[in-house]
Amino acid sequence: MSIRIGILGYGNLGRGVECAIKQNPDMELAAVFTRRAPESVRIQTQGVPVCRIEDAVQMQDKIDVMILCGGSATDLPVQTPEFVQYFNVIDSFDTHAKIPEHFTAVDEAAKKSGKVGIISCGWDPGMFSLNRLYANAVLPQGKDYTFWGKGVSQGHSDAIRRIEGVADARQYTIPVDEALASVRAGENPELTTRQKHTRECFVVAQEGADKARIEEEIKTMPNYFDEYDTTVHFISEEEMKRDHSGIPHGGFVIRSGKTGWNEEFGNVIEYSLKLDSNPAFTSSILVAFARAAYRLAEEGQSGCRTVFDIAPAYLSAKSGEELRRTML
Amino acid sequence: MSIRIGILGYGNLGRGVECAIKQNPDMELAAVFTRRAPESVRIQTQGVPVCRIEDAVQMQDKIDVMILCGGSATDLPVQTPEFVQYFNVIDSFDTHAKIPEHFTAVDEAAKKSGKVGIISCGWDPGMFSLNRLYANAVLPQGKDYTFWGKGVSQGHSDAIRRIEGVADARQYTIPVDEALASVRAGENPELTTRQKHTRECFVVAQEGADKARIEEEIKTMPNYFDEYDTTVHFISEEEMKRDHSGIPHGGFVIRSGKTGWNEEFGNVIEYSLKLDSNPAFTSSILVAFARAAYRLAEEGQSGCRTVFDIAPAYLSAKSGEELRRTML
């Protein structure tokens, strides 16, 4: 029997989950839930209903795991604790500073309902976090580095779009090669914000807009750009569509640490991602952890979990025996 | 209270475990067990007894986890099932093809004794396996690549030393840059053995030995070298000591896979290690998994486990709350 998945929220992430389910033969899409008028939403999977979010609760017996595809700012802090009352749920909550309180809220609700809620299952938090944990456990004496990019930062792109005279914008976060090289060489550098990443912006200006002022406003924007070396390129709407319609991303998690009686041996552990589509990859992670949620629930477990709490074998469709034979 | 660790076998790996314990304040070395005459073995930790292997069984109440530091060829297939009758144990059994039978033997003995045995906790099998599993779970459509090196292969070095006229030898396995670059670019190449790795040999010849014959014998040695591009350098004993006394190693696990409704998005997940000392790093992994074994046993679990079966949080000395706050 397949694991029946519900998708709650049908944006980039929800569409990605739909694609990822198609790649996993032990899973099937049971329904998509949307805030919009269901009849206005076209999905790709044949014969699967699109429903109103309000109707989800009545479909508890049709869904094994609900994947929550809303945003971390306002959707998930409300939705995850709410829907774990009725479903096993997964989210990709990514506001690092608020994870502890999100965990507590989901854990309380999940323990009451007897369901499983797995939070923060993306790549950062998520796969990057796993790599930080494993590397720290194995190399207790060392230093951690995380670099993001090259990739599109949605938040920074939005910030540029709010500037007067800007019609459209896309911002790429780019790791600084020299910094990466120094970390990889085991030099354990102390790096400032500016030394780790640069920011490259592609901007479509409105007709007659003052480009010099726009560039200045971008480069001096507090928090977003003022601590970085930023370059700004003005391009046409056509160029934006042609060259910048994707949502690529990626990054690096590196731990450089010492072993040996006198810490005489250097070691560098590096994990990296290079993704053509950030939301499609995040969705694939959500689906793998949905399998884990299903299995934990089948075992009678309940409460909130993170990627740290889940044995890797739970993510795979293969049996323990097959995993040992083929992947160990 | 500290986790009390026993080391069984005091070679490179056992010495590495001793060093790793020193880096983990929640652990202490309880005793070292050796096949040699205990009075002939000097260890680095003050005040810790060196005992005969035969005396281990009498020290069950002094040791929480026994780390088995023998070899995979003849020691561990016997020792792990034997000692899990008396102790929670960990090993780094690395004969991939024989893992299923080793698992079965350890599992049976561990279930009878009520102890936990974790097998194959090195970097391959071990950390590399974990990365294969995670990457496969997240990207079901894709292709796996493992490259080893640059690093010293003990088995290949030994094979050269058995050639007539060879006084000493060191063999480095080196990944081919072009192959790595193609895999990283998402080109999903089909690679032959020769295309993936080259082998570089440093040989000290005995006085008067026929170097041309030695070189020929190395390059044509079946299984070890005949399928590879091999270079042979003859060096002096002094050069061997000066330049090749370390045991560095490392490697790369890469999965290149597709996401999207029509698999239109490429993704590359890469994990790599660069290690000054192969045994010291393997030892550090063993010690982290010893912590997990202790905790599983405290929970009343028993049986054989691999890295796939253990939630990452069990490896860390930090609490779940601290991990979520600092690493997620």
XYZ file of C-alpha atoms in Angstrom:
656
model
C 0.000 0.000 0.000
C 1.285 3.444 -0.888
C 1.902 6.221 1.575
C -0.837 8.756 0.927
C 0.468 12.319 0.893
C -1.477 15.553 1.196
C 0.024 18.833 -0.014
C -1.079 21.931 1.862
C -0.221 25.058 -0.129
C 0.396 24.871 -3.864
C 3.195 27.336 -4.630
C 6.737 26.513 -5.789
C 7.227 24.128 -2.889
C 3.867 22.394 -3.261
C 4.473 21.887 -6.966
C 7.899 20.490 -6.161
C 6.395 18.005 -3.704
C 3.993 16.863 -6.412
C 6.978 16.175 -8.721
C 8.935 14.383 -5.988
C 6.006 12.079 -5.180
C 6.023 11.001 -8.827
C 9.649 9.836 -8.362
C 8.824 7.671 -5.346
C 6.774 4.581 -6.267
C 5.827 3.853 -2.652
C 3.962 7.148 -2.401
C 0.872 8.666 -3.917
C -0.623 12.127 -3.909
C -4.006 11.997 -2.161
C -5.078 15.642 -2.357
C -3.871 19.216 -2.694
C -5.230 21.823 -0.291
C -5.228 25.467 -1.250
C -6.274 28.833 0.106
C -7.335 29.856 -3.387
C -10.594 28.827 -5.042
C -9.924 25.114 -5.758
C -11.465 25.310 -9.214
C -8.865 27.957 -10.146
C -5.928 25.667 -9.324
C -4.631 23.261 -11.972
C -2.291 20.527 -10.769
C -0.204 18.114 -12.825
C -1.242 14.766 -11.349
C -4.248 13.163 -13.007
C -7.333 12.388 -10.943
C -6.241 13.999 -7.680
C -8.679 16.410 -5.995
C -7.858 20.033 -5.206
C -9.638 21.033 -2.009
C -10.083 24.002 0.285
C -7.803 24.068 3.302
C -10.934 24.216 5.477
C -11.988 20.794 4.183
C -8.704 19.064 5.140
C -9.867 17.981 8.594
C -12.651 15.888 7.068
C -10.097 13.926 5.059
C -8.060 12.575 7.945
C -8.684 8.966 6.945
C -7.460 9.554 3.382
C -4.055 11.060 4.192
C -1.111 9.451 5.967
C 1.186 12.484 5.978
C 0.394 16.118 5.253
C 3.274 18.118 3.790
C 2.957 21.772 4.751
C 4.261 23.952 1.926
C 3.587 27.413 3.317
C 6.099 30.109 4.219
C 8.088 30.308 7.439
C 7.229 33.915 8.214
C 3.490 33.653 8.841
C 2.090 30.314 7.567
C 4.022 27.561 9.304
C 4.148 28.969 12.856
C 0.342 28.674 12.803
C -0.247 25.768 10.414
C 2.181 23.160 11.749
C 0.853 23.137 15.343
C -2.693 23.368 13.976
C -2.555 20.524 11.467
C -0.540 18.154 13.640
C -3.749 17.933 15.669
C -5.210 15.952 12.773
C -2.347 14.633 10.639
C 1.234 13.504 10.708
C 2.919 16.580 9.250
C 6.227 17.748 7.780
C 7.399 21.286 7.213
C 10.492 23.125 6.025
C 10.367 25.882 8.662
C 13.588 27.793 8.102
C 13.709 30.716 10.527
C 16.694 29.358 12.455
C 16.282 31.622 15.480
C 12.668 30.564 16.011
C 13.128 26.804 15.667
C 13.118 26.155 19.448
C 9.729 27.820 19.964
C 8.310 26.218 16.820
C 9.507 22.834 18.081
C 7.819 23.365 21.438
C 4.501 24.389 19.878
C 4.473 21.431 17.473
C 5.626 18.982 20.136
C 2.843 19.925 22.542
C 0.135 19.635 19.917
C 1.568 16.404 18.495
C 1.803 14.721 21.871
C -1.823 15.578 22.547
C -3.020 14.239 19.207
C -0.698 11.236 19.087
C 0.677 12.349 15.719
C 4.202 12.909 14.431
C 5.414 16.319 13.292
C 8.815 16.700 11.634
C 9.966 20.291 11.291
C 12.691 22.149 9.389
C 13.260 19.495 6.706
C 14.921 21.465 3.952
C 18.567 21.810 3.122
C 19.360 24.597 5.586
C 17.956 23.852 8.085
C 17.968 20.188 7.118
C 20.711 18.486 5.155
C 23.245 21.169 6.109
C 22.290 20.768 9.777
C 22.796 16.999 9.575
C 26.241 17.541 8.185
C 27.096 20.055 10.889
C 26.020 17.534 13.532
C 27.848 14.522 12.107
C 31.013 16.536 11.525
C 30.944 18.019 15.021
C 30.374 14.625 16.617
C 33.289 13.104 14.734
C 35.633 16.086 15.079
C 34.932 17.690 18.461
C 37.967 19.962 18.065
C 37.381 22.131 15.012
C 35.663 25.015 13.333
C 32.457 25.149 11.243
C 31.892 27.112 8.084
C 28.708 27.468 6.043
C 28.722 29.186 2.655
C 25.589 29.740 0.571
C 25.396 29.994 -3.188
C 25.844 30.575 -5.899
C 22.112 31.046 -5.798
C 19.081 33.260 -5.788
C 18.077 34.803 -2.480
C 14.336 35.407 -2.601
C 14.441 37.727 0.397
C 17.135 39.946 -1.081
C 15.436 40.012 -4.480
C 12.205 41.126 -2.788
C 14.059 43.829 -0.867
C 15.370 45.308 -4.110
C 11.911 45.172 -5.695
C 10.590 47.417 -2.940
C 12.932 50.255 -4.013
C 11.224 53.056 -5.926
C 11.837 52.816 -9.659
C 12.552 49.056 -9.675
C 10.328 46.944 -11.936
C 12.003 43.585 -11.228
C 15.123 42.244 -9.541
C 17.071 39.086 -8.931
C 19.847 38.785 -6.348
C 22.558 36.110 -6.334
C 24.545 35.238 -3.229
C 28.050 34.109 -4.181
C 30.667 32.518 -1.909
C 34.096 34.162 -2.128
C 36.531 31.737 -3.766
C 39.514 32.814 -1.661
C 37.597 32.230 1.571
C 36.468 28.775 0.436
C 40.003 27.899 -0.602
C 41.441 28.959 2.734
C 38.848 26.930 4.664
C 39.438 23.871 2.487
C 43.171 24.179 3.047
C 42.538 23.775 6.782
C 43.741 27.292 7.579
C 40.762 27.917 9.909
C 40.463 31.596 8.946
C 38.359 34.093 10.880
C 36.086 35.499 8.185
C 33.978 38.645 8.241
C 30.594 38.774 6.518
C 32.206 40.656 3.636
C 34.959 38.075 3.251
C 32.558 35.139 2.944
C 29.993 36.202 0.347
C 29.458 38.772 -2.386
C 26.058 39.868 -3.707
C 25.257 40.340 -7.378
C 22.037 42.073 -8.389
C 20.227 42.159 -11.719
C 17.702 44.966 -11.877
C 15.056 45.996 -14.370
C 14.491 49.736 -13.854
C 11.212 51.424 -14.602
C 11.291 53.806 -17.510
C 12.924 57.088 -16.586
C 14.044 55.852 -13.162
C 17.275 57.219 -11.666
C 19.612 54.228 -11.915
C 22.420 55.833 -9.935
C 20.067 56.382 -6.995
C 18.711 52.812 -7.213
C 22.232 51.388 -7.198
C 23.144 53.537 -4.210
C 20.015 52.517 -2.325
C 20.757 48.834 -2.915
C 24.383 48.999 -1.892
C 23.697 50.874 1.333
C 20.602 48.941 2.431
C 21.140 47.978 6.094
C 21.365 44.231 6.927
C 20.681 43.183 3.369
C 23.622 44.724 1.498
C 25.635 47.249 3.489
C 28.033 44.638 4.935
C 28.732 43.043 1.533
C 30.551 43.878 -1.648
C 27.618 44.289 -3.999
C 27.519 44.691 -7.756
C 24.444 45.951 -9.593
C 23.644 45.295 -13.259
C 20.765 47.001 -15.006
C 19.190 44.730 -17.617
C 16.068 44.665 -19.767
C 12.874 42.796 -18.933
C 13.669 40.394 -21.769
C 17.128 39.657 -20.371
C 15.604 39.051 -16.949
C 13.194 36.508 -18.393
C 15.780 34.859 -20.590
C 18.707 34.622 -18.182
C 17.268 34.748 -14.672
C 14.006 32.831 -14.571
C 15.426 29.868 -12.650
C 15.776 29.535 -8.878
C 19.177 27.841 -8.549
C 20.945 27.599 -5.228
C 23.467 25.585 -3.270
C 26.212 25.942 -0.752
C 28.904 24.375 1.370
C 29.164 23.082 4.924
C 32.747 22.560 5.962
C 34.249 21.458 9.253
C 37.976 21.678 9.677
C 39.225 19.847 12.748
C 42.125 18.150 14.428
C 42.836 14.597 15.519
C 45.825 12.993 17.207
C 47.227 13.059 20.756
C 48.611 16.562 20.225
C 46.036 17.492 17.580
C 48.750 17.074 14.997
C 46.501 15.797 12.182
C 44.292 18.059 10.088
C 40.946 16.919 8.685
C 38.484 18.655 6.387
C 34.916 17.400 6.008
C 32.969 19.111 3.250
C 29.368 18.776 2.128
C 28.091 20.724 -0.831
C 24.959 21.150 -2.915
C 24.538 22.521 -6.433
C 20.858 22.813 -7.307
C 19.144 23.965 -10.488
C 15.962 24.482 -8.515
C 15.991 25.313 -4.835
C 12.262 24.602 -4.210
C 12.324 21.327 -6.192
C 15.214 20.041 -4.076
C 13.659 21.169 -0.797
C 10.484 19.366 -1.856
C 12.428 16.164 -2.456
C 13.759 16.341 1.088
C 10.262 16.895 2.468
C 9.025 13.798 0.667
C 11.853 11.615 1.986
C 11.090 12.752 5.529
C 7.374 12.172 4.936
C 8.285 8.496 4.560
C 10.018 8.675 7.938
C 7.005 10.374 9.516
C 4.744 7.623 8.214
C 6.978 4.916 9.659
C 7.397 6.605 13.026
C 3.629 6.991 13.250
C 3.137 3.325 12.306
C 5.413 2.440 15.215
C 3.135 4.401 17.508
C 5.510 7.300 18.081
C 4.239 10.829 18.544
C 5.591 14.325 19.125
C 7.864 16.708 17.265
C 11.036 15.501 15.586
C 13.810 17.141 13.593
C 16.266 15.650 11.121
C 18.553 15.002 14.115
C 16.096 12.559 15.677
C 15.529 10.279 12.716
C 17.630 7.253 11.863
C 18.689 7.569 8.194
C 17.192 4.200 7.227
C 13.702 5.632 7.830
C 14.161 7.902 4.805
C 14.737 5.128 2.308
C 12.177 2.925 0.595
C 14.689 0.051 0.753
C 14.739 -2.519 3.549
C 17.493 -2.600 6.140
C 18.881 -5.744 4.555
C 18.952 -4.159 1.100
C 20.546 -0.973 2.410
C 23.321 -2.924 4.129
C 23.943 -4.946 0.998
C 23.934 -2.086 -1.506
C 24.869 1.142 0.235
C 26.916 0.369 3.331
C 29.328 10.045 34.997
C 31.600 9.375 32.049
C 31.074 6.687 29.451
C 33.753 4.080 30.190
C 35.452 2.836 27.033
C 37.567 -0.259 26.549
C 39.983 -0.542 23.628
C 40.561 -4.036 22.296
C 43.642 -4.095 20.062
C 46.301 -1.408 20.347
C 47.547 -0.747 16.817
C 47.046 2.430 14.745
C 43.303 2.293 15.297
C 43.494 1.606 19.022
C 45.949 4.459 19.493
C 43.603 6.699 17.513
C 40.701 5.758 19.765
C 42.799 6.681 22.790
C 43.408 10.139 21.274
C 39.751 10.612 20.357
C 38.591 9.767 23.880
C 40.822 12.581 25.139
C 38.841 15.012 22.937
C 35.470 13.941 24.374
C 34.987 15.083 27.981
C 31.994 12.790 28.538
C 34.166 9.712 27.969
C 37.030 8.026 29.731
C 39.380 5.222 28.835
C 38.833 2.318 31.241
C 41.340 -0.229 29.928
C 43.320 -1.349 26.895
C 43.280 -5.052 25.968
C 46.078 -6.519 23.929
C 47.191 -9.796 22.488
C 50.778 -8.885 23.313
C 52.347 -9.166 26.749
C 50.613 -6.273 28.594
C 53.844 -5.186 30.293
C 55.374 -4.642 26.824
C 52.660 -2.167 25.755
C 53.041 1.510 26.640
C 49.919 3.656 26.261
C 49.615 7.428 26.428
C 46.849 7.843 29.000
C 48.006 8.049 32.598
C 46.772 5.503 35.108
C 44.885 3.237 32.762
C 45.562 -0.517 32.900
C 46.784 -2.568 29.955
C 45.313 -6.071 30.178
C 45.338 -9.372 28.349
C 42.406 -9.927 26.011
C 41.588 -13.087 27.977
C 40.936 -10.970 31.073
C 38.365 -8.726 29.403
C 35.353 -10.833 30.351
C 36.090 -10.328 34.027
C 35.881 -6.565 33.565
C 32.316 -6.377 32.306
C 31.219 -4.097 35.132
C 34.026 -1.605 34.440
C 33.356 -0.994 30.731
C 30.278 0.520 29.109
C 31.397 0.115 25.487
C 34.228 -1.958 24.052
C 35.745 -0.577 20.853
C 37.148 -3.386 18.734
C 40.239 -2.174 16.901
C 41.288 -5.345 15.095
C 41.451 -5.985 11.366
C 38.532 -6.904 9.136
C 40.203 -9.892 7.506
C 40.552 -12.215 10.472
C 40.013 -10.378 13.798
C 36.581 -8.772 13.629
C 34.578 -11.641 12.071
C 35.448 -13.581 15.219
C 35.830 -10.842 17.842
C 32.673 -8.804 17.301
C 30.199 -11.717 17.724
C 32.321 -13.012 20.590
C 32.645 -9.833 22.604
C 29.068 -8.658 22.092
C 28.196 -11.587 24.376
C 29.727 -9.561 27.207
C 29.893 -5.925 26.138
C 28.259 -3.292 24.008
C 30.703 -3.179 21.111
C 31.639 -1.085 18.095
C 33.778 -2.059 15.132
C 34.917 -0.616 11.808
C 34.468 -3.837 9.805
C 35.138 -2.748 6.222
C 34.869 -5.797 3.969
C 31.800 -4.486 2.115
C 30.816 -7.807 0.564
C 30.773 -9.573 3.918
C 28.794 -6.998 5.875
C 25.476 -8.904 5.625
C 26.905 -12.070 7.183
C 28.833 -10.095 9.801
C 25.603 -8.269 10.672
C 23.726 -11.536 11.095
C 26.395 -13.051 13.337
C 26.615 -9.970 15.551
C 22.844 -9.524 15.651
C 22.232 -13.080 16.849
C 24.826 -12.888 19.581
C 23.729 -9.408 20.656
C 20.082 -10.341 20.907
C 20.984 -13.292 23.102
C 23.152 -11.216 25.410
C 20.931 -8.130 25.428
C 23.843 -5.965 24.285
C 24.227 -3.490 21.417
C 26.741 -4.040 18.616
C 27.362 -1.332 16.022
C 29.367 -2.503 13.018
C 31.174 -0.862 10.103
C 31.622 2.565 11.720
C 34.434 4.057 9.705
C 34.323 6.430 6.806
C 33.771 3.833 4.077
C 31.755 1.951 5.194
C 30.444 4.599 7.555
C 30.290 8.305 6.780
C 30.394 7.642 3.028
C 27.561 5.132 3.378
C 25.456 7.654 5.279
C 25.938 10.147 2.511
C 25.015 7.589 -0.128
C 21.824 6.794 1.758
C 20.745 10.399 2.393
C 21.503 11.410 -1.199
C 19.618 8.432 -2.635
C 16.609 9.060 -0.414
C 16.435 12.695 -1.449
C 17.236 12.142 -5.141
C 15.689 8.797 -6.147
C 16.504 9.491 -9.814
C 20.262 9.772 -10.125
C 23.669 8.201 -10.216
C 26.220 7.550 -7.463
C 29.953 8.025 -7.634
C 32.581 7.251 -5.022
C 36.193 8.334 -5.466
C 38.945 7.498 -2.999
C 42.087 9.486 -2.358
C 44.422 11.064 -2.593
C 45.571 8.613 0.017
C 47.642 5.663 1.046
C 46.218 2.233 0.310
C 47.659 -0.169 2.854
C 46.627 -3.216 0.844
C 48.318 -2.015 -2.324
C 51.444 -0.970 -0.459
C 51.642 -4.434 1.078
C 51.208 -6.053 -2.337
C 54.218 -4.165 -3.672
C 56.296 -5.086 -0.617
C 55.795 -8.762 -1.436
C 57.613 -8.355 -4.775
C 61.150 -9.737 -4.815
C 63.738 -6.991 -4.489
C 61.425 -4.482 -2.775
C 62.574 -3.191 0.615
C 59.656 -0.811 1.239
C 56.742 0.683 -0.674
C 53.952 3.180 -0.378
C 51.023 3.360 -2.805
C 48.768 6.377 -3.282
C 45.323 6.108 -4.855
C 44.492 9.319 -6.722
C 41.113 10.319 -8.218
C 41.323 11.487 -11.824
C 40.577 15.224 -11.987
C 38.741 15.040 -15.315
C 36.416 12.327 -14.034
C 35.650 14.303 -10.882
C 35.008 17.444 -12.924
C 32.621 15.629 -15.249
C 30.659 14.140 -12.352
C 30.466 17.505 -10.594
C 29.203 19.123 -13.787
C 26.249 16.727 -13.695
C 27.285 14.963 -16.885
C 26.625 11.509 -15.356
C 29.547 9.855 -17.169
C 30.030 6.087 -17.360
C 33.535 5.634 -15.981
C 35.846 2.666 -16.240
C 38.158 1.707 -13.399
C 41.043 3.319 -15.293
C 39.140 6.554 -15.792
C 38.344 7.003 -12.108
C 41.653 6.525 -10.291
C 45.372 6.441 -10.936
C 47.921 4.709 -8.724
C 51.248 6.218 -7.735
C 53.887 4.018 -6.125
C 56.999 4.960 -4.182
C 59.411 2.054 -3.901
C 62.666 1.492 -2.044
C 64.534 -1.218 -3.956
C 66.972 -3.575 -2.297
C 70.556 -3.093 -3.282
C 71.262 -4.535 -6.723
C 67.613 -5.300 -7.438
C 66.332 -5.089 -11.018
C 64.199 -1.963 -10.975
C 62.822 -2.455 -14.468
C 61.503 -5.870 -13.489
C 59.997 -4.533 -10.256
C 58.242 -1.747 -12.116
C 56.903 -4.223 -14.653
C 55.692 -6.589 -11.941
C 53.850 -3.770 -10.180
C 52.180 -2.422 -13.295
C 50.925 -5.800 -14.452
C 49.790 -7.145 -11.069
C 46.271 -8.529 -11.547
C 43.409 -6.820 -9.631
C 45.755 -4.478 -7.827
C 47.313 -2.524 -10.703
C 46.649 -3.984 -14.150
C 43.416 -2.048 -14.668
C 44.971 1.271 -13.656
C 47.422 3.795 -15.012
C 50.256 3.309 -12.566
C 53.424 5.310 -12.059
C 56.385 3.981 -10.120
C 59.064 6.108 -8.456
C 62.172 4.575 -6.934
C 63.329 6.496 -3.899
C 65.791 6.057 -1.066
C 64.934 4.777 2.388
C 65.576 8.280 3.725
C 63.136 9.819 1.258
C 60.540 7.205 2.208
C 60.869 8.123 5.877
C 60.943 11.844 5.249
C 58.140 12.174 2.681
C 55.868 9.170 3.109
C 55.586 8.333 6.772
C 52.024 9.630 7.127
C 48.813 7.722 6.402
C 46.697 10.405 4.719
C 43.491 9.530 2.899
C 40.169 10.921 1.811
C 37.672 10.767 -0.989
C 34.421 11.915 -2.489
C 30.845 10.642 -2.539
C 28.791 12.351 -5.205
C 25.214 11.842 -6.275
C 24.015 13.582 -9.389
C 20.251 13.470 -9.794
C 17.213 15.070 -11.338
C 14.158 16.818 -9.947
C 11.119 18.396 -11.611
C 8.029 17.010 -13.344
C 10.075 16.139 -16.443
C 13.332 15.722 -14.533
C 14.422 19.053 -15.942
C 16.481 20.194 -12.937
C 19.980 18.950 -12.215
C 21.310 18.521 -8.666
C 24.726 17.541 -7.403
C 25.259 16.449 -3.796
C 28.901 16.041 -2.837
C 30.541 14.869 0.375
C 34.287 14.822 0.718
C 36.968 14.053 3.263
C 40.593 15.171 3.396
C 42.419 13.424 6.225
C 46.017 13.726 7.413
C 45.607 10.428 9.242
C 43.198 7.767 8.072
C 43.283 5.689 11.295
C 42.953 8.746 13.567
C 39.822 9.843 11.725
C 38.307 6.360 11.700
C 38.946 6.210 15.435
C 37.096 9.475 15.947
C 34.076 8.000 14.184
C 34.240 4.881 16.354
C 34.217 7.001 19.491
C 31.197 9.057 18.354
C 29.280 5.842 17.660
C 30.390 4.432 21.011
C 28.366 7.234 22.579
C 25.373 6.096 20.536
C 25.889 2.473 21.598
C 25.941 3.528 25.236
C 22.696 5.464 24.881
C 20.916 2.725 22.947
C 21.947 0.228 25.622
C 20.739 2.592 28.363
C 17.351 2.627 26.620
C 17.293 -1.154 26.839
C 17.858 -1.790 23.140
C 19.836 -4.769 21.927
C 21.005 -6.309 18.652
C 23.216 -5.243 15.784
C 23.015 -1.753 14.330
C 24.767 0.072 11.529
C 25.196 3.796 10.931
C 21.896 3.659 9.014
C 19.930 2.708 12.123
C 21.097 5.444 14.448
C 19.492 8.858 14.772
C 22.251 11.466 14.394
C 21.498 13.114 17.758
C 22.753 9.966 19.528
C 26.282 10.774 18.316
C 26.501 14.150 19.961
C 27.266 14.976 23.585
C 24.854 17.919 23.317
C 21.205 17.709 24.348
C 18.412 17.770 21.780
C 17.494 21.270 22.882
C 21.079 22.500 22.466
C 21.435 20.822 19.075
C 18.260 22.470 17.791
C 19.399 25.844 19.076
C 22.976 25.719 17.800
C 23.193 23.382 14.807
C 19.801 23.099 13.141
